[in-house]
mmCIF file with all atom_site columns, C-alpha atoms in Angstrom:
data_model
loop_
_atom_site.group_PDB
_atom_site.id
_atom_site.type_symbol
_atom_site.label_atom_id
_atom_site.label_alt_id
_atom_site.label_comp_id
_atom_site.label_asym_id
_atom_site.label_entity_id
_atom_site.label_seq_id
_atom_site.pdbx_PDB_ins_code
_atom_site.Cartn_x
_atom_site.Cartn_y
_atom_site.Cartn_z
_atom_site.occupancy
_atom_site.B_iso_or_equiv
_atom_site.pdbx_formal_charge
_atom_site.auth_seq_id
_atom_site.auth_comp_id
_atom_site.auth_asym_id
_atom_site.auth_atom_id
_atom_site.pdbx_PDB_model_num
ATOM 1   C CA . ALA A 1 1   ? 5.159   2.374  -2.853  1.00 89.00 ? 1   ALA A CA 1
ATOM 2   C CA . ASP A 1 2   ? 7.253   -0.762 -3.441  1.00 90.00 ? 2   ASP A CA 1
ATOM 3   C CA . TYR A 1 3   ? 9.793   0.424  -5.670  1.00 91.00 ? 3   TYR A CA 1
ATOM 4   C CA . LEU A 1 4   ? 10.555  3.739  -3.867  1.00 92.00 ? 4   LEU A CA 1
ATOM 5   C CA . LEU A 1 5   ? 10.778  1.458  -0.329  1.00 93.00 ? 5   LEU A CA 1
ATOM 6   C CA . ASN A 1 6   ? 13.040  -0.813 -2.333  1.00 92.00 ? 6   ASN A CA 1
ATOM 7   C CA . LEU A 1 7   ? 15.398  2.007  -3.456  1.00 91.00 ? 7   LEU A CA 1
ATOM 8   C CA . PHE A 1 8   ? 15.608  3.006  0.244   1.00 92.00 ? 8   PHE A CA 1
ATOM 9   C CA . ALA A 1 9   ? 15.799  -0.072 2.023   1.00 90.00 ? 9   ALA A CA 1
ATOM 10  C CA . LYS A 1 10  ? 19.509  -0.130 2.128   1.00 84.00 ? 10  LYS A CA 1
ATOM 11  C CA . ASP A 1 11  ? 19.801  3.563  3.062   1.00 84.00 ? 11  ASP A CA 1
ATOM 12  C CA . LYS A 1 12  ? 20.843  4.381  6.597   1.00 84.00 ? 12  LYS A CA 1
ATOM 13  C CA . LYS A 1 13  ? 20.030  7.859  6.254   1.00 89.00 ? 13  LYS A CA 1
ATOM 14  C CA . PHE A 1 14  ? 16.153  7.281  6.909   1.00 93.00 ? 14  PHE A CA 1
ATOM 15  C CA . ASN A 1 15  ? 14.291  4.865  9.061   1.00 93.00 ? 15  ASN A CA 1
ATOM 16  C CA . ILE A 1 16  ? 11.042  4.418  6.961   1.00 94.00 ? 16  ILE A CA 1
ATOM 17  C CA . GLU A 1 17  ? 8.009   2.761  8.665   1.00 95.00 ? 17  GLU A CA 1
ATOM 18  C CA . HIS A 1 18  ? 5.472   1.440  5.881   1.00 96.00 ? 18  HIS A CA 1
ATOM 19  C CA . MET A 1 19  ? 1.967   1.011  7.122   1.00 96.00 ? 19  MET A CA 1
ATOM 20  C CA . PRO A 1 20  ? -0.354  -0.245 4.324   1.00 94.00 ? 20  PRO A CA 1
ATOM 21  C CA . SER A 1 21  ? -4.040  0.771  4.143   1.00 93.00 ? 21  SER A CA 1
ATOM 22  C CA . HIS A 1 22  ? -5.521  -2.533 5.637   1.00 92.00 ? 22  HIS A CA 1
ATOM 23  C CA . GLN A 1 23  ? -3.172  -1.932 8.588   1.00 96.00 ? 23  GLN A CA 1
ATOM 24  C CA . ALA A 1 24  ? -3.627  1.718  8.973   1.00 96.00 ? 24  ALA A CA 1
ATOM 25  C CA . SER A 1 25  ? -7.293  1.404  10.039  1.00 95.00 ? 25  SER A CA 1
ATOM 26  C CA . GLU A 1 26  ? -6.416  -0.050 13.259  1.00 96.00 ? 26  GLU A CA 1
ATOM 27  C CA . LYS A 1 27  ? -2.591  0.626  13.732  1.00 97.00 ? 27  LYS A CA 1
ATOM 28  C CA . PHE A 1 28  ? -2.391  4.339  12.852  1.00 98.00 ? 28  PHE A CA 1
ATOM 29  C CA . PRO A 1 29  ? -1.562  6.284  16.076  1.00 97.00 ? 29  PRO A CA 1
ATOM 30  C CA . SER A 1 30  ? -4.326  7.492  18.036  1.00 97.00 ? 30  SER A CA 1
ATOM 31  C CA . GLU A 1 31  ? -2.535  9.545  20.502  1.00 97.00 ? 31  GLU A CA 1
ATOM 32  C CA . LEU A 1 32  ? -0.787  12.709 20.003  1.00 97.00 ? 32  LEU A CA 1
ATOM 33  C CA . ASN A 1 33  ? 2.339   11.338 21.801  1.00 97.00 ? 33  ASN A CA 1
ATOM 34  C CA . LEU A 1 34  ? 2.536   8.384  19.568  1.00 97.00 ? 34  LEU A CA 1
ATOM 35  C CA . LEU A 1 35  ? 2.805   10.372 16.254  1.00 97.00 ? 35  LEU A CA 1
ATOM 36  C CA . ASN A 1 36  ? 5.383   12.686 18.008  1.00 96.00 ? 36  ASN A CA 1
ATOM 37  C CA . LYS A 1 37  ? 7.976   9.684  17.882  1.00 95.00 ? 37  LYS A CA 1
ATOM 38  C CA . TYR A 1 38  ? 8.149   10.708 13.978  1.00 96.00 ? 38  TYR A CA 1
ATOM 39  C CA . SER A 1 39  ? 10.069  13.176 12.373  1.00 95.00 ? 39  SER A CA 1
ATOM 40  C CA . SER A 1 40  ? 7.357   13.407 9.839   1.00 97.00 ? 40  SER A CA 1
ATOM 41  C CA . ILE A 1 41  ? 4.038   11.959 8.488   1.00 98.00 ? 41  ILE A CA 1
ATOM 42  C CA . ILE A 1 42  ? 3.372   11.124 4.676   1.00 98.00 ? 42  ILE A CA 1
ATOM 43  C CA . PHE A 1 43  ? -0.073  10.005 3.390   1.00 98.00 ? 43  PHE A CA 1
ATOM 44  C CA . SER A 1 44  ? -0.124  8.115  -0.048  1.00 97.00 ? 44  SER A CA 1
ATOM 45  C CA . ASP A 1 45  ? -3.097  6.591  -1.683  1.00 96.00 ? 45  ASP A CA 1
ATOM 46  C CA . ILE A 1 46  ? -4.969  6.270  1.393   1.00 97.00 ? 46  ILE A CA 1
ATOM 47  C CA . GLY A 1 47  ? -8.652  7.506  1.862   1.00 98.00 ? 47  GLY A CA 1
ATOM 48  C CA . SER A 1 48  ? -9.719  9.670  4.738   1.00 98.00 ? 48  SER A CA 1
ATOM 49  C CA . ASN A 1 49  ? -12.147 7.059  6.016   1.00 97.00 ? 49  ASN A CA 1
ATOM 50  C CA . THR A 1 50  ? -9.365  4.666  6.521   1.00 97.00 ? 50  THR A CA 1
ATOM 51  C CA . ILE A 1 51  ? -7.907  6.978  9.110   1.00 98.00 ? 51  ILE A CA 1
ATOM 52  C CA . LEU A 1 52  ? -11.320 8.080  10.447  1.00 97.00 ? 52  LEU A CA 1
ATOM 53  C CA . LEU A 1 53  ? -12.664 4.940  11.030  1.00 96.00 ? 53  LEU A CA 1
ATOM 54  C CA . HIS A 1 54  ? -11.047 2.674  13.369  1.00 96.00 ? 54  HIS A CA 1
ATOM 55  C CA . PRO A 1 55  ? -12.617 -0.647 13.690  1.00 95.00 ? 55  PRO A CA 1
ATOM 56  C CA . ASN A 1 56  ? -13.820 0.123  17.003  1.00 95.00 ? 56  ASN A CA 1
ATOM 57  C CA . VAL A 1 57  ? -16.028 2.806  15.406  1.00 95.00 ? 57  VAL A CA 1
ATOM 58  C CA . TRP A 1 58  ? -17.463 1.064  12.266  1.00 91.00 ? 58  TRP A CA 1
ATOM 59  C CA . ILE A 1 59  ? -17.708 -2.572 13.980  1.00 94.00 ? 59  ILE A CA 1
ATOM 60  C CA . LYS A 1 60  ? -18.478 -1.804 17.314  1.00 95.00 ? 60  LYS A CA 1
ATOM 61  C CA . GLY A 1 61  ? -20.298 1.736  17.241  1.00 96.00 ? 61  GLY A CA 1
ATOM 62  C CA . GLU A 1 62  ? -17.844 3.066  20.009  1.00 97.00 ? 62  GLU A CA 1
ATOM 63  C CA . THR A 1 63  ? -16.376 6.709  20.031  1.00 97.00 ? 63  THR A CA 1
ATOM 64  C CA . PHE A 1 64  ? -12.855 7.228  19.047  1.00 97.00 ? 64  PHE A CA 1
ATOM 65  C CA . PRO A 1 65  ? -10.363 9.913  18.475  1.00 97.00 ? 65  PRO A CA 1
ATOM 66  C CA . ASN A 1 66  ? -10.469 11.757 15.238  1.00 98.00 ? 66  ASN A CA 1
ATOM 67  C CA . ARG A 1 67  ? -7.013  10.887 13.990  1.00 98.00 ? 67  ARG A CA 1
ATOM 68  C CA . LEU A 1 68  ? -6.834  13.594 11.123  1.00 98.00 ? 68  LEU A CA 1
ATOM 69  C CA . ASP A 1 69  ? -7.149  16.410 13.755  1.00 98.00 ? 69  ASP A CA 1
ATOM 70  C CA . LEU A 1 70  ? -4.489  14.616 15.647  1.00 98.00 ? 70  LEU A CA 1
ATOM 71  C CA . VAL A 1 71  ? -2.227  15.012 12.636  1.00 98.00 ? 71  VAL A CA 1
ATOM 72  C CA . LYS A 1 72  ? -3.502  18.598 12.319  1.00 98.00 ? 72  LYS A CA 1
ATOM 73  C CA . LYS A 1 73  ? -2.215  18.939 15.846  1.00 98.00 ? 73  LYS A CA 1
ATOM 74  C CA . TYR A 1 74  ? 1.011   17.003 15.195  1.00 98.00 ? 74  TYR A CA 1
ATOM 75  C CA . VAL A 1 75  ? 2.021   19.625 12.354  1.00 98.00 ? 75  VAL A CA 1
ATOM 76  C CA . GLU A 1 76  ? 0.791   22.381 14.445  1.00 98.00 ? 76  GLU A CA 1
ATOM 77  C CA . ASN A 1 77  ? 3.309   21.654 17.305  1.00 97.00 ? 77  ASN A CA 1
ATOM 78  C CA . GLY A 1 78  ? 5.903   21.278 14.732  1.00 97.00 ? 78  GLY A CA 1
ATOM 79  C CA . GLY A 1 79  ? 5.747   18.117 12.963  1.00 98.00 ? 79  GLY A CA 1
ATOM 80  C CA . SER A 1 80  ? 5.983   17.777 9.231   1.00 98.00 ? 80  SER A CA 1
ATOM 81  C CA . PHE A 1 81  ? 3.395   16.128 6.805   1.00 98.00 ? 81  PHE A CA 1
ATOM 82  C CA . LEU A 1 82  ? 3.316   15.523 3.081   1.00 98.00 ? 82  LEU A CA 1
ATOM 83  C CA . MET A 1 83  ? 0.608   14.068 0.847   1.00 98.00 ? 83  MET A CA 1
ATOM 84  C CA . ILE A 1 84  ? 1.563   12.295 -2.373  1.00 98.00 ? 84  ILE A CA 1
ATOM 85  C CA . GLY A 1 85  ? -1.345  12.149 -5.191  1.00 98.00 ? 85  GLY A CA 1
ATOM 86  C CA . GLY A 1 86  ? -2.812  8.910  -6.550  1.00 97.00 ? 86  GLY A CA 1
ATOM 87  C CA . TYR A 1 87  ? -6.417  7.437  -6.873  1.00 98.00 ? 87  TYR A CA 1
ATOM 88  C CA . LEU A 1 88  ? -7.196  7.873  -3.187  1.00 97.00 ? 88  LEU A CA 1
ATOM 89  C CA . SER A 1 89  ? -5.416  10.983 -2.390  1.00 98.00 ? 89  SER A CA 1
ATOM 90  C CA . PHE A 1 90  ? -6.723  14.383 -1.919  1.00 98.00 ? 90  PHE A CA 1
ATOM 91  C CA . GLN A 1 91  ? -10.275 13.970 -3.148  1.00 98.00 ? 91  GLN A CA 1
ATOM 92  C CA . GLY A 1 92  ? -9.473  11.165 -5.546  1.00 98.00 ? 92  GLY A CA 1
ATOM 93  C CA . ILE A 1 93  ? -11.378 8.761  -7.811  1.00 98.00 ? 93  ILE A CA 1
ATOM 94  C CA . ASN A 1 94  ? -14.931 9.477  -7.793  1.00 98.00 ? 94  ASN A CA 1
ATOM 95  C CA . GLY A 1 95  ? -14.471 11.895 -4.936  1.00 98.00 ? 95  GLY A CA 1
ATOM 96  C CA . THR A 1 96  ? -13.758 8.756  -2.522  1.00 97.00 ? 96  THR A CA 1
ATOM 97  C CA . ALA A 1 97  ? -10.777 9.756  -0.828  1.00 98.00 ? 97  ALA A CA 1
ATOM 98  C CA . ARG A 1 98  ? -12.526 12.846 0.650   1.00 98.00 ? 98  ARG A CA 1
ATOM 99  C CA . TYR A 1 99  ? -9.973  14.940 2.276   1.00 98.00 ? 99  TYR A CA 1
ATOM 100 C CA . HIS A 1 100 ? -12.015 17.987 0.902   1.00 98.00 ? 100 HIS A CA 1
ATOM 101 C CA . ASN A 1 101 ? -13.137 20.062 4.323   1.00 98.00 ? 101 ASN A CA 1
ATOM 102 C CA . THR A 1 102 ? -11.108 17.915 6.575   1.00 98.00 ? 102 THR A CA 1
ATOM 103 C CA . ALA A 1 103 ? -8.128  18.739 8.802   1.00 98.00 ? 103 ALA A CA 1
ATOM 104 C CA . ILE A 1 104 ? -5.861  17.634 6.378   1.00 98.00 ? 104 ILE A CA 1
ATOM 105 C CA . GLU A 1 105 ? -7.108  20.104 3.896   1.00 98.00 ? 105 GLU A CA 1
ATOM 106 C CA . GLU A 1 106 ? -6.362  22.807 6.498   1.00 98.00 ? 106 GLU A CA 1
ATOM 107 C CA . ILE A 1 107 ? -2.833  22.178 6.946   1.00 98.00 ? 107 ILE A CA 1
ATOM 108 C CA . LEU A 1 108 ? -2.016  21.598 3.430   1.00 98.00 ? 108 LEU A CA 1
ATOM 109 C CA . PRO A 1 109 ? -0.493  24.252 1.132   1.00 98.00 ? 109 PRO A CA 1
ATOM 110 C CA . VAL A 1 110 ? -3.275  23.642 -1.434  1.00 98.00 ? 110 VAL A CA 1
ATOM 111 C CA . ASN A 1 111 ? -6.989  23.968 -1.590  1.00 98.00 ? 111 ASN A CA 1
ATOM 112 C CA . ILE A 1 112 ? -8.642  20.436 -2.597  1.00 98.00 ? 112 ILE A CA 1
ATOM 113 C CA . LEU A 1 113 ? -11.665 20.310 -5.015  1.00 98.00 ? 113 LEU A CA 1
ATOM 114 C CA . LYS A 1 114 ? -15.042 18.656 -3.954  1.00 97.00 ? 114 LYS A CA 1
ATOM 115 C CA . TYR A 1 115 ? -15.140 16.311 -6.733  1.00 97.00 ? 115 TYR A CA 1
ATOM 116 C CA . ASP A 1 116 ? -12.961 13.826 -8.671  1.00 98.00 ? 116 ASP A CA 1
ATOM 117 C CA . ASP A 1 117 ? -9.695  15.650 -9.289  1.00 98.00 ? 117 ASP A CA 1
ATOM 118 C CA . ARG A 1 118 ? -7.904  13.261 -11.172 1.00 98.00 ? 118 ARG A CA 1
ATOM 119 C CA . ILE A 1 119 ? -6.050  14.407 -14.304 1.00 98.00 ? 119 ILE A CA 1
ATOM 120 C CA . GLU A 1 120 ? -4.925  11.695 -16.943 1.00 98.00 ? 120 GLU A CA 1
ATOM 121 C CA . ILE A 1 121 ? -2.398  12.820 -19.201 1.00 98.00 ? 121 ILE A CA 1
ATOM 122 C CA . PRO A 1 122 ? -1.121  9.490  -21.370 1.00 97.00 ? 122 PRO A CA 1
ATOM 123 C CA . GLN A 1 123 ? 0.588   11.340 -23.613 1.00 97.00 ? 123 GLN A CA 1
ATOM 124 C CA . GLY A 1 124 ? 2.912   12.658 -20.775 1.00 97.00 ? 124 GLY A CA 1
ATOM 125 C CA . PHE A 1 125 ? 3.852   16.154 -19.937 1.00 95.00 ? 125 PHE A CA 1
ATOM 126 C CA . SER A 1 126 ? 7.087   17.799 -19.130 1.00 91.00 ? 126 SER A CA 1
ATOM 127 C CA . ILE A 1 127 ? 7.632   19.253 -15.466 1.00 96.00 ? 127 ILE A CA 1
ATOM 128 C CA . LYS A 1 128 ? 7.971   23.210 -15.393 1.00 95.00 ? 128 LYS A CA 1
ATOM 129 C CA . VAL A 1 129 ? 10.366  24.523 -12.772 1.00 95.00 ? 129 VAL A CA 1
ATOM 130 C CA . ASP A 1 130 ? 9.111   27.467 -10.789 1.00 95.00 ? 130 ASP A CA 1
ATOM 131 C CA . ASN A 1 131 ? 11.645  27.771 -8.099  1.00 93.00 ? 131 ASN A CA 1
ATOM 132 C CA . ASP A 1 132 ? 14.809  26.242 -9.386  1.00 91.00 ? 132 ASP A CA 1
ATOM 133 C CA . ASN A 1 133 ? 16.805  27.555 -6.403  1.00 92.00 ? 133 ASN A CA 1
ATOM 134 C CA . HIS A 1 134 ? 14.843  25.540 -3.921  1.00 96.00 ? 134 HIS A CA 1
ATOM 135 C CA . GLU A 1 135 ? 16.411  22.973 -1.780  1.00 96.00 ? 135 GLU A CA 1
ATOM 136 C CA . LEU A 1 136 ? 14.071  20.310 -2.692  1.00 98.00 ? 136 LEU A CA 1
ATOM 137 C CA . LEU A 1 137 ? 15.544  20.361 -6.161  1.00 97.00 ? 137 LEU A CA 1
ATOM 138 C CA . THR A 1 138 ? 18.930  20.136 -5.238  1.00 97.00 ? 138 THR A CA 1
ATOM 139 C CA . ASN A 1 139 ? 21.215  18.228 -7.803  1.00 96.00 ? 139 ASN A CA 1
ATOM 140 C CA . LEU A 1 140 ? 17.951  18.240 -9.914  1.00 95.00 ? 140 LEU A CA 1
ATOM 141 C CA . LYS A 1 141 ? 19.149  19.879 -13.307 1.00 87.00 ? 141 LYS A CA 1
ATOM 142 C CA . GLY A 1 142 ? 18.037  19.530 -16.782 1.00 86.00 ? 142 GLY A CA 1
ATOM 143 C CA . ARG A 1 143 ? 15.132  17.853 -18.392 1.00 89.00 ? 143 ARG A CA 1
ATOM 144 C CA . TRP A 1 144 ? 12.856  15.951 -16.361 1.00 95.00 ? 144 TRP A CA 1
ATOM 145 C CA . PRO A 1 145 ? 11.215  12.655 -17.724 1.00 97.00 ? 145 PRO A CA 1
ATOM 146 C CA . ALA A 1 146 ? 7.241   12.810 -18.397 1.00 96.00 ? 146 ALA A CA 1
ATOM 147 C CA . LEU A 1 147 ? 4.575   12.298 -15.887 1.00 98.00 ? 147 LEU A CA 1
ATOM 148 C CA . LEU A 1 148 ? 1.462   10.724 -16.718 1.00 98.00 ? 148 LEU A CA 1
ATOM 149 C CA . GLY A 1 149 ? -1.180  12.146 -14.411 1.00 98.00 ? 149 GLY A CA 1
ATOM 150 C CA . LEU A 1 150 ? -1.710  13.938 -11.084 1.00 98.00 ? 150 LEU A CA 1
ATOM 151 C CA . ASN A 1 151 ? -4.473  15.307 -8.886  1.00 98.00 ? 151 ASN A CA 1
ATOM 152 C CA . GLU A 1 152 ? -5.722  18.575 -9.507  1.00 98.00 ? 152 GLU A CA 1
ATOM 153 C CA . LEU A 1 153 ? -4.966  21.186 -6.511  1.00 98.00 ? 153 LEU A CA 1
ATOM 154 C CA . ILE A 1 154 ? -5.354  24.893 -6.286  1.00 98.00 ? 154 ILE A CA 1
ATOM 155 C CA . ALA A 1 155 ? -2.392  26.413 -4.403  1.00 98.00 ? 155 ALA A CA 1
ATOM 156 C CA . LYS A 1 156 ? -3.108  28.574 -1.261  1.00 98.00 ? 156 LYS A CA 1
ATOM 157 C CA . LYS A 1 157 ? -2.176  32.237 -1.384  1.00 96.00 ? 157 LYS A CA 1
ATOM 158 C CA . GLU A 1 158 ? 0.685   31.764 1.099   1.00 95.00 ? 158 GLU A CA 1
ATOM 159 C CA . SER A 1 159 ? 1.973   28.538 -0.481  1.00 98.00 ? 159 SER A CA 1
ATOM 160 C CA . ASN A 1 160 ? 5.484   28.155 -2.372  1.00 98.00 ? 160 ASN A CA 1
ATOM 161 C CA . VAL A 1 161 ? 4.848   26.287 -5.788  1.00 98.00 ? 161 VAL A CA 1
ATOM 162 C CA . ILE A 1 162 ? 8.299   24.975 -6.599  1.00 98.00 ? 162 ILE A CA 1
ATOM 163 C CA . LEU A 1 163 ? 7.014   22.590 -9.719  1.00 98.00 ? 163 LEU A CA 1
ATOM 164 C CA . SER A 1 164 ? 3.944   22.692 -11.953 1.00 98.00 ? 164 SER A CA 1
ATOM 165 C CA . ILE A 1 165 ? 2.704   21.456 -14.982 1.00 97.00 ? 165 ILE A CA 1
ATOM 166 C CA . PRO A 1 166 ? 2.792   23.428 -18.526 1.00 95.00 ? 166 PRO A CA 1
ATOM 167 C CA . ASP A 1 167 ? 0.460   26.203 -19.089 1.00 94.00 ? 167 ASP A CA 1
ATOM 168 C CA . SER A 1 168 ? -1.240  24.501 -21.868 1.00 94.00 ? 168 SER A CA 1
ATOM 169 C CA . LEU A 1 169 ? -2.474  21.601 -19.581 1.00 95.00 ? 169 LEU A CA 1
ATOM 170 C CA . GLY A 1 170 ? -3.395  24.113 -17.017 1.00 94.00 ? 170 GLY A CA 1
ATOM 171 C CA . LYS A 1 171 ? -0.753  25.282 -14.960 1.00 95.00 ? 171 LYS A CA 1
ATOM 172 C CA . HIS A 1 172 ? -1.597  22.742 -12.008 1.00 98.00 ? 172 HIS A CA 1
ATOM 173 C CA . PRO A 1 173 ? 0.724   22.704 -9.119  1.00 98.00 ? 173 PRO A CA 1
ATOM 174 C CA . LEU A 1 174 ? 2.926   19.578 -8.771  1.00 98.00 ? 174 LEU A CA 1
ATOM 175 C CA . LEU A 1 175 ? 5.474   20.270 -5.865  1.00 98.00 ? 175 LEU A CA 1
ATOM 176 C CA . VAL A 1 176 ? 4.232   23.033 -3.280  1.00 98.00 ? 176 VAL A CA 1
ATOM 177 C CA . GLU A 1 177 ? 5.365   23.556 0.265   1.00 98.00 ? 177 GLU A CA 1
ATOM 178 C CA . GLY A 1 178 ? 3.563   25.466 3.201   1.00 98.00 ? 178 GLY A CA 1
ATOM 179 C CA . LYS A 1 179 ? 3.514   26.249 6.815   1.00 97.00 ? 179 LYS A CA 1
ATOM 180 C CA . TYR A 1 180 ? 1.154   25.479 9.606   1.00 98.00 ? 180 TYR A CA 1
ATOM 181 C CA . GLY A 1 181 ? 1.365   26.331 13.090  1.00 98.00 ? 181 GLY A CA 1
ATOM 182 C CA . LEU A 1 182 ? 5.070   25.677 13.819  1.00 98.00 ? 182 LEU A CA 1
ATOM 183 C CA . GLY A 1 183 ? 5.495   22.553 11.494  1.00 98.00 ? 183 GLY A CA 1
ATOM 184 C CA . LYS A 1 184 ? 5.641   22.446 7.643   1.00 98.00 ? 184 LYS A CA 1
ATOM 185 C CA . THR A 1 185 ? 3.597   20.571 4.856   1.00 98.00 ? 185 THR A CA 1
ATOM 186 C CA . LEU A 1 186 ? 4.150   19.461 1.679   1.00 98.00 ? 186 LEU A CA 1
ATOM 187 C CA . VAL A 1 187 ? 2.544   18.086 -1.559  1.00 98.00 ? 187 VAL A CA 1
ATOM 188 C CA . TRP A 1 188 ? 3.597   15.991 -4.480  1.00 98.00 ? 188 TRP A CA 1
ATOM 189 C CA . ALA A 1 189 ? 0.358   16.055 -6.687  1.00 98.00 ? 189 ALA A CA 1
ATOM 190 C CA . SER A 1 190 ? 1.508   13.054 -8.786  1.00 98.00 ? 190 SER A CA 1
ATOM 191 C CA . ASP A 1 191 ? 2.192   9.347  -7.498  1.00 97.00 ? 191 ASP A CA 1
ATOM 192 C CA . ILE A 1 192 ? 5.300   7.674  -6.442  1.00 96.00 ? 192 ILE A CA 1
ATOM 193 C CA . GLY A 1 193 ? 5.046   4.643  -9.097  1.00 94.00 ? 193 GLY A CA 1
ATOM 194 C CA . PRO A 1 194 ? 2.908   3.633  -12.054 1.00 93.00 ? 194 PRO A CA 1
ATOM 195 C CA . HIS A 1 195 ? 0.655   4.480  -13.731 1.00 95.00 ? 195 HIS A CA 1
ATOM 196 C CA . TRP A 1 196 ? 1.333   8.162  -13.397 1.00 97.00 ? 196 TRP A CA 1
ATOM 197 C CA . ILE A 1 197 ? 4.855   7.953  -12.869 1.00 97.00 ? 197 ILE A CA 1
ATOM 198 C CA . SER A 1 198 ? 6.419   6.737  -16.032 1.00 97.00 ? 198 SER A CA 1
ATOM 199 C CA . LYS A 1 199 ? 9.076   4.064  -16.429 1.00 96.00 ? 199 LYS A CA 1
ATOM 200 C CA . ASP A 1 200 ? 11.429  6.858  -17.656 1.00 96.00 ? 200 ASP A CA 1
ATOM 201 C CA . PHE A 1 201 ? 11.127  8.660  -14.801 1.00 97.00 ? 201 PHE A CA 1
ATOM 202 C CA . MET A 1 202 ? 11.437  5.706  -12.373 1.00 95.00 ? 202 MET A CA 1
ATOM 203 C CA . GLU A 1 203 ? 14.740  4.662  -14.098 1.00 94.00 ? 203 GLU A CA 1
ATOM 204 C CA . TRP A 1 204 ? 15.599  8.306  -14.153 1.00 95.00 ? 204 TRP A CA 1
ATOM 205 C CA . GLU A 1 205 ? 18.743  8.775  -11.665 1.00 93.00 ? 205 GLU A CA 1
ATOM 206 C CA . GLY A 1 206 ? 16.904  11.975 -10.519 1.00 96.00 ? 206 GLY A CA 1
ATOM 207 C CA . TYR A 1 207 ? 14.001  9.888  -9.142  1.00 96.00 ? 207 TYR A CA 1
ATOM 208 C CA . LYS A 1 208 ? 16.057  8.681  -6.041  1.00 95.00 ? 208 LYS A CA 1
ATOM 209 C CA . GLN A 1 209 ? 17.573  12.056 -5.709  1.00 96.00 ? 209 GLN A CA 1
ATOM 210 C CA . LEU A 1 210 ? 14.135  13.966 -5.671  1.00 97.00 ? 210 LEU A CA 1
ATOM 211 C CA . TRP A 1 211 ? 13.008  11.560 -2.796  1.00 97.00 ? 211 TRP A CA 1
ATOM 212 C CA . GLU A 1 212 ? 16.152  11.948 -0.923  1.00 96.00 ? 212 GLU A CA 1
ATOM 213 C CA . ASN A 1 213 ? 15.893  15.748 -1.098  1.00 97.00 ? 213 ASN A CA 1
ATOM 214 C CA . ILE A 1 214 ? 12.073  15.347 -0.039  1.00 98.00 ? 214 ILE A CA 1
ATOM 215 C CA . PHE A 1 215 ? 12.739  13.066 2.843   1.00 97.00 ? 215 PHE A CA 1
ATOM 216 C CA . MET A 1 216 ? 15.676  15.236 3.983   1.00 96.00 ? 216 MET A CA 1
ATOM 217 C CA . TRP A 1 217 ? 13.509  18.537 3.752   1.00 97.00 ? 217 TRP A CA 1
ATOM 218 C CA . LEU A 1 218 ? 10.704  16.677 5.798   1.00 97.00 ? 218 LEU A CA 1
ATOM 219 C CA . ARG A 1 219 ? 13.211  15.742 8.729   1.00 94.00 ? 219 ARG A CA 1
ATOM 220 C CA . SER A 1 220 ? 14.906  19.070 8.868   1.00 90.00 ? 220 SER A CA 1
ATOM 221 C CA . LYS A 1 221 ? 13.470  21.941 11.433  1.00 79.00 ? 221 LYS A CA 1
#
């Protein structure tokens, strides 16, 4: 997340709290009122076990709140949630992210596969725009730089697919929005940095614009 965080470090529009995986196991909120302090929650490259297994559980063998269920309740009550793709997102490498059949899959606008869902496209692929009038694409016109991979997902019937990959590569969804309860959820099926995000994409002026649009969308009610 370093490149993206550095881009927004001096941007006073957003207050971003970054919690690396090694901290999240213990410090990710375990009470709904603590989650409610945030306008949105983002998971990126963090396996479900990191959130499920507080040290009290896996070291002391004690019971502890299911924090994936808390995220579901947070969204149900009006919060917003985004999952970003990667090797430990959705189902992930060798299936070890393990979000299939969890509360997170329930709230997302996509269904998660039961197995390793990574798709490597080293030759790069161009992005297909499915909804060019969507607010998430504000000020993003013209050809997008190539991406190099993503997680394979299945858009739910009630979801809104905004971006996808070309038909010749499977037409998999890339940017998808949905609603759950009073809240809303978003999926970006590729990553936010190398290697799935190409150098050209990261250096493209639209990279920051895209994420500014996403952060604005997440924050808005």
